[in-house]
């Protein structure tokens, strides 16, 4: 695994030159951030040795290097989901490579279903913590000390200073933001009403099918993480809404400009 990580990082360095310290995983809702990246260089995933290849509709696969405001960034356009059939090592491989490239801070975004009764469709939720309900932990198996400790703490999986900074930016811009706990599940089913209820009772505010594996590996590697969800649907005992992929995409697109505003300034300031 170490050899593969190094090989992939060497390839990327040979294509991209200087690699920045800030990385972004552009999930649903943040795709348009790409339009704000200037001096762009694309590396399709298909050309990167050892990289899995993205399969899902609406997720194109490229590594993008460029400038976001005053910052050099590396962005993943398209991520690998567990529900697509990748194993946890594949899902998190790009984060391993980022670390090898010298990335210090990771920004992630996703679409999620809201269980918190205060939430509305289109809300932006700053992730303050997560509950890992994936059937497997990406760190299962042999630990490589050079990548991180055997038993890493997850006490501040989402950097508190970045959370506070994002809140401040949102307040300044007059954008409504919520904060909450993200429950990560394997999908690809959306939840039954009882499952949404269960996730709320155990302390979740929103649920989705990504992010948690990458955030675990980023923390293992000593990276700082900031995560944000767009609430694209609501679930619970009394909710009659039937979520669809189209509805999720549409709600995420509607919230995108706000999410982008926050992310852009946060990355410029703190990235
Ligand atoms: N559940 C799980 N994943 C999701 C949801 C949801 O309701 N909405 C967007 N991604």
PDB file of N, CA and C in Angstrom, residues 32-115:
ATOM      1  N   UNK A  32     -19.781  23.343  -8.506  1.00  0.00           N
ATOM      2  CA  UNK A  32     -19.571  24.605  -9.231  1.00  0.00           C
ATOM      3  C   UNK A  32     -18.404  25.409  -8.686  1.00  0.00           C
ATOM      4  N   UNK A  33     -17.869  24.976  -7.562  1.00  0.00           N
ATOM      5  CA  UNK A  33     -16.684  25.651  -7.036  1.00  0.00           C
ATOM      6  C   UNK A  33     -15.548  25.597  -8.067  1.00  0.00           C
ATOM      7  N   UNK A  34     -15.589  24.556  -8.883  1.00  0.00           N
ATOM      8  CA  UNK A  34     -14.592  24.397  -9.950  1.00  0.00           C
ATOM      9  C   UNK A  34     -14.529  25.648 -10.830  1.00  0.00           C
ATOM     10  N   UNK A  35     -15.694  26.251 -11.078  1.00  0.00           N
ATOM     11  CA  UNK A  35     -15.739  27.437 -11.949  1.00  0.00           C
ATOM     12  C   UNK A  35     -14.952  28.604 -11.354  1.00  0.00           C
ATOM     13  N   UNK A  36     -14.743  28.562 -10.057  1.00  0.00           N
ATOM     14  CA  UNK A  36     -14.018  29.653  -9.403  1.00  0.00           C
ATOM     15  C   UNK A  36     -12.528  29.363  -9.278  1.00  0.00           C
ATOM     16  N   UNK A  37     -12.151  28.162  -9.683  1.00  0.00           N
ATOM     17  CA  UNK A  37     -10.723  27.825  -9.649  1.00  0.00           C
ATOM     18  C   UNK A  37     -10.109  28.312 -10.964  1.00  0.00           C
ATOM     19  N   UNK A  38      -9.044  29.092 -10.850  1.00  0.00           N
ATOM     20  CA  UNK A  38      -8.404  29.626 -12.058  1.00  0.00           C
ATOM     21  C   UNK A  38      -7.081  28.903 -12.294  1.00  0.00           C
ATOM     22  N   UNK A  39      -6.520  29.143 -13.430  1.00  0.00           N
ATOM     23  CA  UNK A  39      -5.246  28.513 -13.837  1.00  0.00           C
ATOM     24  C   UNK A  39      -5.316  27.002 -13.626  1.00  0.00           C
ATOM     25  N   UNK A  40      -6.432  26.436 -14.116  1.00  0.00           N
ATOM     26  CA  UNK A  40      -6.720  25.025 -13.827  1.00  0.00           C
ATOM     27  C   UNK A  40      -5.882  24.049 -14.652  1.00  0.00           C
ATOM     28  N   UNK A  41      -5.487  22.989 -13.978  1.00  0.00           N
ATOM     29  CA  UNK A  41      -4.862  21.851 -14.639  1.00  0.00           C
ATOM     30  C   UNK A  41      -5.673  20.617 -14.256  1.00  0.00           C
ATOM     31  N   UNK A  42      -6.117  19.836 -15.234  1.00  0.00           N
ATOM     32  CA  UNK A  42      -6.924  18.644 -14.955  1.00  0.00           C
ATOM     33  C   UNK A  42      -6.085  17.385 -15.108  1.00  0.00           C
ATOM     34  N   UNK A  43      -6.246  16.468 -14.182  1.00  0.00           N
ATOM     35  CA  UNK A  43      -5.722  15.116 -14.398  1.00  0.00           C
ATOM     36  C   UNK A  43      -6.888  14.135 -14.230  1.00  0.00           C
ATOM     37  N   UNK A  44      -7.341  13.535 -15.343  1.00  0.00           N
ATOM     38  CA  UNK A  44      -8.445  12.561 -15.219  1.00  0.00           C
ATOM     39  C   UNK A  44      -8.018  11.383 -14.358  1.00  0.00           C
ATOM     40  N   UNK A  45      -8.952  10.903 -13.534  1.00  0.00           N
ATOM     41  CA  UNK A  45      -8.640   9.751 -12.660  1.00  0.00           C
ATOM     42  C   UNK A  45      -8.136   8.563 -13.477  1.00  0.00           C
ATOM     43  N   UNK A  46      -8.681   8.442 -14.694  1.00  0.00           N
ATOM     44  CA  UNK A  46      -8.312   7.285 -15.531  1.00  0.00           C
ATOM     45  C   UNK A  46      -6.822   7.280 -15.856  1.00  0.00           C
ATOM     46  N   UNK A  47      -6.162   8.450 -15.760  1.00  0.00           N
ATOM     47  CA  UNK A  47      -4.739   8.512 -16.094  1.00  0.00           C
ATOM     48  C   UNK A  47      -3.837   8.345 -14.876  1.00  0.00           C
ATOM     49  N   UNK A  48      -4.447   8.319 -13.693  1.00  0.00           N
ATOM     50  CA  UNK A  48      -3.636   8.273 -12.472  1.00  0.00           C
ATOM     51  C   UNK A  48      -3.424   6.825 -12.044  1.00  0.00           C
ATOM     52  N   UNK A  49      -2.179   6.394 -11.967  1.00  0.00           N
ATOM     53  CA  UNK A  49      -1.937   5.005 -11.579  1.00  0.00           C
ATOM     54  C   UNK A  49      -2.507   4.699 -10.190  1.00  0.00           C
ATOM     55  N   UNK A  50      -3.124   3.554 -10.058  1.00  0.00           N
ATOM     56  CA  UNK A  50      -3.693   3.033  -8.798  1.00  0.00           C
ATOM     57  C   UNK A  50      -4.981   3.719  -8.363  1.00  0.00           C
ATOM     58  N   UNK A  51      -5.441   4.733  -9.101  1.00  0.00           N
ATOM     59  CA  UNK A  51      -6.691   5.407  -8.713  1.00  0.00           C
ATOM     60  C   UNK A  51      -7.884   4.576  -9.163  1.00  0.00           C
ATOM     61  N   UNK A  52      -8.895   4.437  -8.281  1.00  0.00           N
ATOM     62  CA  UNK A  52     -10.136   3.826  -8.743  1.00  0.00           C
ATOM     63  C   UNK A  52     -10.805   4.758  -9.764  1.00  0.00           C
ATOM     64  N   UNK A  53     -11.782   4.279 -10.493  1.00  0.00           N
ATOM     65  CA  UNK A  53     -12.459   5.100 -11.489  1.00  0.00           C
ATOM     66  C   UNK A  53     -13.913   5.304 -11.083  1.00  0.00           C
ATOM     67  N   UNK A  54     -14.345   6.552 -11.155  1.00  0.00           N
ATOM     68  CA  UNK A  54     -15.694   6.920 -10.713  1.00  0.00           C
ATOM     69  C   UNK A  54     -16.753   6.429 -11.702  1.00  0.00           C
ATOM     70  N   UNK A  55     -17.867   5.943 -11.180  1.00  0.00           N
ATOM     71  CA  UNK A  55     -18.871   5.331 -12.061  1.00  0.00           C
ATOM     72  C   UNK A  55     -20.240   6.009 -12.047  1.00  0.00           C
ATOM     73  N   UNK A  56     -20.528   6.796 -11.012  1.00  0.00           N
ATOM     74  CA  UNK A  56     -21.908   7.245 -10.844  1.00  0.00           C
ATOM     75  C   UNK A  56     -22.240   8.469 -11.684  1.00  0.00           C
ATOM     76  N   UNK A  57     -23.435   8.484 -12.189  1.00  0.00           N
ATOM     77  CA  UNK A  57     -23.963   9.590 -12.964  1.00  0.00           C
ATOM     78  C   UNK A  57     -23.840  10.892 -12.160  1.00  0.00           C
ATOM     79  N   UNK A  58     -23.415  11.944 -12.809  1.00  0.00           N
ATOM     80  CA  UNK A  58     -23.296  13.212 -12.096  1.00  0.00           C
ATOM     81  C   UNK A  58     -21.982  13.369 -11.347  1.00  0.00           C
ATOM     82  N   UNK A  59     -21.143  12.377 -11.413  1.00  0.00           N
ATOM     83  CA  UNK A  59     -19.834  12.489 -10.767  1.00  0.00           C
ATOM     84  C   UNK A  59     -18.750  12.227 -11.806  1.00  0.00           C
ATOM     85  N   UNK A  60     -18.147  13.307 -12.310  1.00  0.00           N
ATOM     86  CA  UNK A  60     -17.054  13.094 -13.254  1.00  0.00           C
ATOM     87  C   UNK A  60     -15.769  12.982 -12.442  1.00  0.00           C
ATOM     88  N   UNK A  61     -14.810  12.290 -12.969  1.00  0.00           N
ATOM     89  CA  UNK A  61     -13.615  12.045 -12.179  1.00  0.00           C
ATOM     90  C   UNK A  61     -12.376  12.762 -12.657  1.00  0.00           C
ATOM     91  N   UNK A  62     -11.991  13.819 -11.954  1.00  0.00           N
ATOM     92  CA  UNK A  62     -10.765  14.545 -12.275  1.00  0.00           C
ATOM     93  C   UNK A  62     -10.126  15.073 -11.004  1.00  0.00           C
ATOM     94  N   UNK A  63      -8.825  15.111 -11.049  1.00  0.00           N
ATOM     95  CA  UNK A  63      -8.091  15.859 -10.037  1.00  0.00           C
ATOM     96  C   UNK A  63      -7.802  17.219 -10.666  1.00  0.00           C
ATOM     97  N   UNK A  64      -8.111  18.273  -9.945  1.00  0.00           N
ATOM     98  CA  UNK A  64      -7.935  19.614 -10.509  1.00  0.00           C
ATOM     99  C   UNK A  64      -6.954  20.398  -9.645  1.00  0.00           C
ATOM    100  N   UNK A  65      -5.990  20.988 -10.299  1.00  0.00           N
ATOM    101  CA  UNK A  65      -5.043  21.866  -9.600  1.00  0.00           C
ATOM    102  C   UNK A  65      -5.276  23.282 -10.069  1.00  0.00           C
ATOM    103  N   UNK A  66      -5.215  24.225  -9.154  1.00  0.00           N
ATOM    104  CA  UNK A  66      -5.385  25.611  -9.585  1.00  0.00           C
ATOM    105  C   UNK A  66      -5.402  26.548  -8.412  1.00  0.00           C
ATOM    106  N   UNK A  67      -5.967  27.718  -8.667  1.00  0.00           N
ATOM    107  CA  UNK A  67      -5.956  28.796  -7.692  1.00  0.00           C
ATOM    108  C   UNK A  67      -7.381  29.124  -7.307  1.00  0.00           C
ATOM    109  N   UNK A  68      -7.620  29.222  -6.018  1.00  0.00           N
ATOM    110  CA  UNK A  68      -8.922  29.667  -5.543  1.00  0.00           C
ATOM    111  C   UNK A  68      -8.651  30.929  -4.739  1.00  0.00           C
ATOM    112  N   UNK A  69      -8.991  32.083  -5.326  1.00  0.00           N
ATOM    113  CA  UNK A  69      -8.616  33.343  -4.689  1.00  0.00           C
ATOM    114  C   UNK A  69      -7.105  33.401  -4.580  1.00  0.00           C
ATOM    115  N   UNK A  70      -6.634  33.542  -3.362  1.00  0.00           N
ATOM    116  CA  UNK A  70      -5.186  33.677  -3.164  1.00  0.00           C
ATOM    117  C   UNK A  70      -4.516  32.345  -2.831  1.00  0.00           C
ATOM    118  N   UNK A  71      -5.271  31.251  -2.944  1.00  0.00           N
ATOM    119  CA  UNK A  71      -4.744  29.949  -2.499  1.00  0.00           C
ATOM    120  C   UNK A  71      -4.536  28.997  -3.653  1.00  0.00           C
ATOM    121  N   UNK A  72      -3.487  28.215  -3.565  1.00  0.00           N
ATOM    122  CA  UNK A  72      -3.332  27.079  -4.467  1.00  0.00           C
ATOM    123  C   UNK A  72      -4.114  25.914  -3.875  1.00  0.00           C
ATOM    124  N   UNK A  73      -4.904  25.250  -4.682  1.00  0.00           N
ATOM    125  CA  UNK A  73      -5.692  24.123  -4.165  1.00  0.00           C
ATOM    126  C   UNK A  73      -5.603  22.910  -5.094  1.00  0.00           C
ATOM    127  N   UNK A  74      -5.909  21.769  -4.512  1.00  0.00           N
ATOM    128  CA  UNK A  74      -6.088  20.547  -5.292  1.00  0.00           C
ATOM    129  C   UNK A  74      -7.512  20.091  -5.001  1.00  0.00           C
ATOM    130  N   UNK A  75      -8.276  19.833  -6.052  1.00  0.00           N
ATOM    131  CA  UNK A  75      -9.682  19.460  -5.843  1.00  0.00           C
ATOM    132  C   UNK A  75      -9.977  18.121  -6.489  1.00  0.00           C
ATOM    133  N   UNK A  76     -10.754  17.328  -5.796  1.00  0.00           N
ATOM    134  CA  UNK A  76     -11.250  16.075  -6.370  1.00  0.00           C
ATOM    135  C   UNK A  76     -12.624  16.330  -6.935  1.00  0.00           C
ATOM    136  N   UNK A  77     -12.740  16.223  -8.241  1.00  0.00           N
ATOM    137  CA  UNK A  77     -14.052  16.348  -8.879  1.00  0.00           C
ATOM    138  C   UNK A  77     -14.578  14.925  -9.048  1.00  0.00           C
ATOM    139  N   UNK A  78     -15.445  14.536  -8.136  1.00  0.00           N
ATOM    140  CA  UNK A  78     -15.915  13.153  -8.099  1.00  0.00           C
ATOM    141  C   UNK A  78     -15.180  12.382  -7.030  1.00  0.00           C
ATOM    142  N   UNK A  79     -15.944  11.662  -6.222  1.00  0.00           N
ATOM    143  CA  UNK A  79     -15.332  10.844  -5.178  1.00  0.00           C
ATOM    144  C   UNK A  79     -15.786   9.409  -5.344  1.00  0.00           C
ATOM    145  N   UNK A  80     -15.199   8.533  -4.543  1.00  0.00           N
ATOM    146  CA  UNK A  80     -15.525   7.109  -4.639  1.00  0.00           C
ATOM    147  C   UNK A  80     -16.409   6.729  -3.470  1.00  0.00           C
ATOM    148  N   UNK A  81     -17.565   6.176  -3.781  1.00  0.00           N
ATOM    149  CA  UNK A  81     -18.511   5.813  -2.726  1.00  0.00           C
ATOM    150  C   UNK A  81     -18.442   4.313  -2.447  1.00  0.00           C
ATOM    151  N   UNK A  82     -18.617   3.982  -1.211  1.00  0.00           N
ATOM    152  CA  UNK A  82     -18.646   2.579  -0.797  1.00  0.00           C
ATOM    153  C   UNK A  82     -19.771   1.824  -1.521  1.00  0.00           C
ATOM    154  N   UNK A  83     -20.923   2.495  -1.686  1.00  0.00           N
ATOM    155  CA  UNK A  83     -22.076   1.813  -2.310  1.00  0.00           C
ATOM    156  C   UNK A  83     -21.824   1.441  -3.766  1.00  0.00           C
ATOM    157  N   UNK A  84     -20.820   2.079  -4.380  1.00  0.00           N
ATOM    158  CA  UNK A  84     -20.505   1.741  -5.769  1.00  0.00           C
ATOM    159  C   UNK A  84     -19.796   0.394  -5.854  1.00  0.00           C
ATOM    160  N   UNK A  85     -19.332  -0.091  -4.718  1.00  0.00           N
ATOM    161  CA  UNK A  85     -18.669  -1.391  -4.696  1.00  0.00           C
ATOM    162  C   UNK A  85     -17.192  -1.308  -4.365  1.00  0.00           C
ATOM    163  N   UNK A  86     -16.658  -0.084  -4.272  1.00  0.00           N
ATOM    164  CA  UNK A  86     -15.262   0.056  -3.869  1.00  0.00           C
ATOM    165  C   UNK A  86     -15.104  -0.386  -2.429  1.00  0.00           C
ATOM    166  N   UNK A  87     -13.951  -0.929  -2.091  1.00  0.00           N
ATOM    167  CA  UNK A  87     -13.748  -1.223  -0.677  1.00  0.00           C
ATOM    168  C   UNK A  87     -13.200   0.032   0.007  1.00  0.00           C
ATOM    169  N   UNK A  88     -13.116  -0.012   1.318  1.00  0.00           N
ATOM    170  CA  UNK A  88     -12.755   1.178   2.089  1.00  0.00           C
ATOM    171  C   UNK A  88     -11.360   1.706   1.748  1.00  0.00           C
ATOM    172  N   UNK A  89     -10.464   0.782   1.388  1.00  0.00           N
ATOM    173  CA  UNK A  89      -9.097   1.209   1.036  1.00  0.00           C
ATOM    174  C   UNK A  89      -9.127   2.009  -0.268  1.00  0.00           C
ATOM    175  N   UNK A  90     -10.010   1.601  -1.172  1.00  0.00           N
ATOM    176  CA  UNK A  90     -10.131   2.332  -2.446  1.00  0.00           C
ATOM    177  C   UNK A  90     -10.803   3.687  -2.238  1.00  0.00           C
ATOM    178  N   UNK A  91     -11.871   3.670  -1.429  1.00  0.00           N
ATOM    179  CA  UNK A  91     -12.615   4.911  -1.171  1.00  0.00           C
ATOM    180  C   UNK A  91     -11.678   5.991  -0.609  1.00  0.00           C
ATOM    181  N   UNK A  92     -10.748   5.565   0.243  1.00  0.00           N
ATOM    182  CA  UNK A  92      -9.919   6.544   0.957  1.00  0.00           C
ATOM    183  C   UNK A  92      -8.521   6.707   0.360  1.00  0.00           C
ATOM    184  N   UNK A  93      -8.231   5.954  -0.685  1.00  0.00           N
ATOM    185  CA  UNK A  93      -6.898   6.018  -1.294  1.00  0.00           C
ATOM    186  C   UNK A  93      -6.484   7.451  -1.681  1.00  0.00           C
ATOM    187  N   UNK A  94      -7.391   8.218  -2.318  1.00  0.00           N
ATOM    188  CA  UNK A  94      -6.991   9.586  -2.690  1.00  0.00           C
ATOM    189  C   UNK A  94      -6.572  10.440  -1.497  1.00  0.00           C
ATOM    190  N   UNK A  95      -7.169  10.217  -0.340  1.00  0.00           N
ATOM    191  CA  UNK A  95      -6.794  11.000   0.848  1.00  0.00           C
ATOM    192  C   UNK A  95      -5.392  10.615   1.297  1.00  0.00           C
ATOM    193  N   UNK A  96      -5.068   9.347   1.194  1.00  0.00           N
ATOM    194  CA  UNK A  96      -3.712   8.880   1.496  1.00  0.00           C
ATOM    195  C   UNK A  96      -2.698   9.567   0.581  1.00  0.00           C
ATOM    196  N   UNK A  97      -3.069   9.644  -0.685  1.00  0.00           N
ATOM    197  CA  UNK A  97      -2.170  10.254  -1.663  1.00  0.00           C
ATOM    198  C   UNK A  97      -2.017  11.750  -1.370  1.00  0.00           C
ATOM    199  N   UNK A  98      -3.115  12.394  -1.007  1.00  0.00           N
ATOM    200  CA  UNK A  98      -3.052  13.826  -0.662  1.00  0.00           C
ATOM    201  C   UNK A  98      -2.057  14.069   0.462  1.00  0.00           C
ATOM    202  N   UNK A  99      -2.144  13.217   1.465  1.00  0.00           N
ATOM    203  CA  UNK A  99      -1.234  13.349   2.592  1.00  0.00           C
ATOM    204  C   UNK A  99       0.217  13.229   2.120  1.00  0.00           C
ATOM    205  N   UNK A 100       0.455  12.226   1.299  1.00  0.00           N
ATOM    206  CA  UNK A 100       1.802  12.006   0.755  1.00  0.00           C
ATOM    207  C   UNK A 100       2.280  13.230  -0.039  1.00  0.00           C
ATOM    208  N   UNK A 101       1.328  13.922  -0.659  1.00  0.00           N
ATOM    209  CA  UNK A 101       1.654  15.114  -1.452  1.00  0.00           C
ATOM    210  C   UNK A 101       1.877  16.345  -0.573  1.00  0.00           C
ATOM    211  N   UNK A 102       1.571  16.221   0.728  1.00  0.00           N
ATOM    212  CA  UNK A 102       1.829  17.336   1.638  1.00  0.00           C
ATOM    213  C   UNK A 102       0.599  18.152   2.010  1.00  0.00           C
ATOM    214  N   UNK A 103      -0.590  17.644   1.673  1.00  0.00           N
ATOM    215  CA  UNK A 103      -1.813  18.371   2.019  1.00  0.00           C
ATOM    216  C   UNK A 103      -1.984  18.399   3.541  1.00  0.00           C
ATOM    217  N   UNK A 104      -2.367  19.578   4.060  1.00  0.00           N
ATOM    218  CA  UNK A 104      -2.517  19.733   5.512  1.00  0.00           C
ATOM    219  C   UNK A 104      -3.985  19.882   5.930  1.00  0.00           C
ATOM    220  N   UNK A 105      -4.792  20.446   5.025  1.00  0.00           N
ATOM    221  CA  UNK A 105      -6.196  20.697   5.375  1.00  0.00           C
ATOM    222  C   UNK A 105      -7.102  20.169   4.272  1.00  0.00           C
ATOM    223  N   UNK A 106      -8.156  19.473   4.704  1.00  0.00           N
ATOM    224  CA  UNK A 106      -9.097  18.875   3.758  1.00  0.00           C
ATOM    225  C   UNK A 106     -10.489  19.469   3.944  1.00  0.00           C
ATOM    226  N   UNK A 107     -11.069  19.942   2.849  1.00  0.00           N
ATOM    227  CA  UNK A 107     -12.436  20.462   2.855  1.00  0.00           C
ATOM    228  C   UNK A 107     -13.320  19.469   2.106  1.00  0.00           C
ATOM    229  N   UNK A 108     -14.420  19.051   2.749  1.00  0.00           N
ATOM    230  CA  UNK A 108     -15.296  18.079   2.093  1.00  0.00           C
ATOM    231  C   UNK A 108     -16.739  18.571   2.101  1.00  0.00           C
ATOM    232  N   UNK A 109     -17.481  18.141   1.093  1.00  0.00           N
ATOM    233  CA  UNK A 109     -18.896  18.495   1.065  1.00  0.00           C
ATOM    234  C   UNK A 109     -19.710  17.290   0.622  1.00  0.00           C
ATOM    235  N   UNK A 110     -20.980  17.318   0.956  1.00  0.00           N
ATOM    236  CA  UNK A 110     -21.855  16.218   0.560  1.00  0.00           C
ATOM    237  C   UNK A 110     -23.308  16.669   0.581  1.00  0.00           C
ATOM    238  N   UNK A 111     -24.176  15.789   0.086  1.00  0.00           N
ATOM    239  CA  UNK A 111     -25.611  15.985   0.228  1.00  0.00           C
ATOM    240  C   UNK A 111     -26.073  15.044   1.325  1.00  0.00           C
ATOM    241  N   UNK A 112     -27.054  15.469   2.106  1.00  0.00           N
ATOM    242  CA  UNK A 112     -27.495  14.624   3.216  1.00  0.00           C
ATOM    243  C   UNK A 112     -28.974  14.820   3.478  1.00  0.00           C
ATOM    244  N   UNK A 113     -29.559  13.799   4.065  1.00  0.00           N
ATOM    245  CA  UNK A 113     -30.957  13.877   4.480  1.00  0.00           C
ATOM    246  C   UNK A 113     -31.015  14.402   5.906  1.00  0.00           C
ATOM    247  N   UNK A 114     -31.949  15.301   6.174  1.00  0.00           N
ATOM    248  CA  UNK A 114     -32.026  15.909   7.506  1.00  0.00           C
ATOM    249  C   UNK A 114     -33.002  15.183   8.426  1.00  0.00           C
ATOM    250  N   UNK A 115     -32.546  14.916   9.651  1.00  0.00           N
ATOM    251  CA  UNK A 115     -33.440  14.358  10.676  1.00  0.00           C
ATOM    252  C   UNK A 115     -33.780  15.399  11.727  1.00  0.00           C
TER     253      UNK A 115
END
